C-alpha positions as a printed Julia matrix, in Angstrom:
157×3 Matrix{Float64}:
 140.42  33.47  166.24
 139.34  35.83  163.46
 141.08  38.73  165.2
 144.33  36.78  165.37
 144.12  35.86  161.68
 143.34  39.46  160.77
 146.24  40.72  162.87
 148.67  38.2   161.35
 147.49  39.08  157.84
 147.99  42.78  158.51
 151.48  42.22  159.94
 152.38  40.03  156.97
 151.09  42.64  154.52
 153.03  45.48  156.15
 156.21  43.42  156.37
 155.99  42.25  152.75
 155.48  45.84  151.52
 158.68  46.91  153.3
 160.62  43.96  151.89
 159.28  44.64  148.38
 160.26  48.3   148.67
 163.78  47.37  149.75
 164.12  44.91  146.86
 162.8   47.48  144.38
 165.08  50.3   145.58
 168.07  47.92  145.52
 167.13  46.99  141.95
 166.99  50.64  140.82
 170.4   51.38  142.32
 171.96  48.18  140.98
 170.57  48.97  137.52
 171.92  52.51  137.76
 175.44  51.14  137.92
 174.75  48.32  135.44
 173.31  50.6   132.74
 176.13  53.13  133.18
 178.67  50.35  132.73
 176.83  49.06  129.64
 176.59  52.62  128.25
 172.81  52.2   127.97
 171.79  55.84  128.3
 168.09  55.27  127.61
 167.6   52.79  130.45
 170.02  54.73  132.68
 168.23  58.07  132.37
 164.82  56.39  132.76
 165.78  55.54  136.37
 165.67  59.26  137.24
 162.54  61.26  138.09
 161.57  64.2   135.86
 162.7   66.65  138.54
 165.9   64.76  139.43
 169.22  66.41  140.2
 172.61  64.74  139.74
 175.67  66.07  141.56
 179.0   65.01  140.09
 182.43  65.21  141.64
 183.22  68.69  140.27
 181.57  71.61  142.07
 180.11  72.79  138.74
 178.34  69.47  138.18
 174.82  70.13  139.41
 172.63  68.88  136.61
 168.88  68.69  136.3
 167.6   65.62  134.45
 167.65  67.24  131.0
 171.22  68.49  131.45
 172.38  65.18  132.84
 170.58  63.3   130.07
 172.54  65.28  127.47
 175.85  64.65  129.25
 175.21  60.94  129.8
 173.79  60.33  126.31
 176.7   62.13  124.63
 179.21  60.18  126.69
 177.49  56.83  126.26
 176.93  57.31  122.52
 180.64  56.56  122.1
 179.99  53.13  123.63
 181.76  54.15  126.83
 180.0   54.59  130.12
 181.46  54.43  133.59
 181.81  51.45  135.87
 181.4   51.48  139.63
 181.07  48.39  141.75
 178.94  48.65  144.87
 180.78  47.51  148.0
 178.36  48.6   150.71
 174.93  50.2   150.82
 172.51  51.5   153.45
 168.87  52.24  152.6
 166.3   54.0   154.77
 162.58  54.69  154.26
 160.23  57.46  155.33
 157.42  56.53  157.69
 154.9   56.52  154.84
 157.19  54.27  152.73
 157.08  56.56  149.69
 160.58  58.04  150.01
 163.9   56.29  150.4
 167.38  57.65  150.94
 170.67  55.84  150.75
 174.4   55.98  150.98
 176.72  53.58  149.24
 180.42  52.96  148.87
 181.46  52.27  145.3
 184.78  51.36  143.78
 186.2   52.24  140.39
 189.16  50.48  138.81
 190.49  53.86  137.67
 189.93  56.03  140.75
 189.34  53.82  143.79
 186.56  54.39  146.3
 183.65  56.79  145.89
 180.56  57.54  147.94
 177.14  57.85  146.38
 174.23  59.31  148.29
 170.75  60.19  147.23
 167.02  59.82  147.46
 164.26  58.01  145.6
 160.51  58.55  145.55
 157.64  56.52  144.22
 156.29  58.19  141.08
 153.62  56.49  138.99
 154.07  53.33  141.09
 157.82  53.11  140.33
 160.83  54.05  142.41
 162.67  56.91  140.71
 165.9   58.62  141.71
 165.23  62.25  142.62
 168.77  63.04  143.72
 172.14  61.39  143.31
 175.39  62.76  144.67
 178.69  61.17  143.66
 181.73  62.21  145.62
 185.33  61.17  146.04
 185.94  60.88  149.79
 189.25  62.22  150.98
 191.21  60.95  153.99
 191.33  63.64  156.65
 195.12  63.79  156.73
 195.18  64.66  153.0
 192.48  67.31  153.2
 194.69  70.31  153.95
 197.14  69.52  151.15
 194.51  69.0   148.47
 192.15  71.7   149.7
 194.79  74.34  148.96
 195.28  72.92  145.45
 191.53  72.88  144.85
 191.13  76.46  146.11
 193.95  77.57  143.81
 192.29  75.8   140.87
 188.97  77.6   141.39
 190.69  80.97  141.85
 192.2   80.52  138.37
 188.79  80.03  136.77
């Protein structure tokens, strides 16, 4: 009987840790979009790890946390952030439960659908974003048309 109770307790503990991790990662990602929409740069940037990297939609937008902090704080100091609504999200965990990666579909009233992807790690007992990549997906049949325009744009730079 003791073995059964011990086994059930262990299963319950392992299951609850996974559920808690999922809830916590969901919370970080939900707050990411909430704080950006509220233009709350302090809370927004605090969601990122010290060594985080943010990739924006422009090829030149590869920012470490300090660079992204400056961009986001300058932008949000005007009282204007950016608003994305999450439509769909998938979250996965490493075997040791200390790393999570995700993909999500977001929508913007101004630009339509985006995809966000990234990774989080536990640092000091908190889930922190270590990488976020925001991209504007392009339908395959439009790729050739816009790819030539994009190539021309970068040749001009």
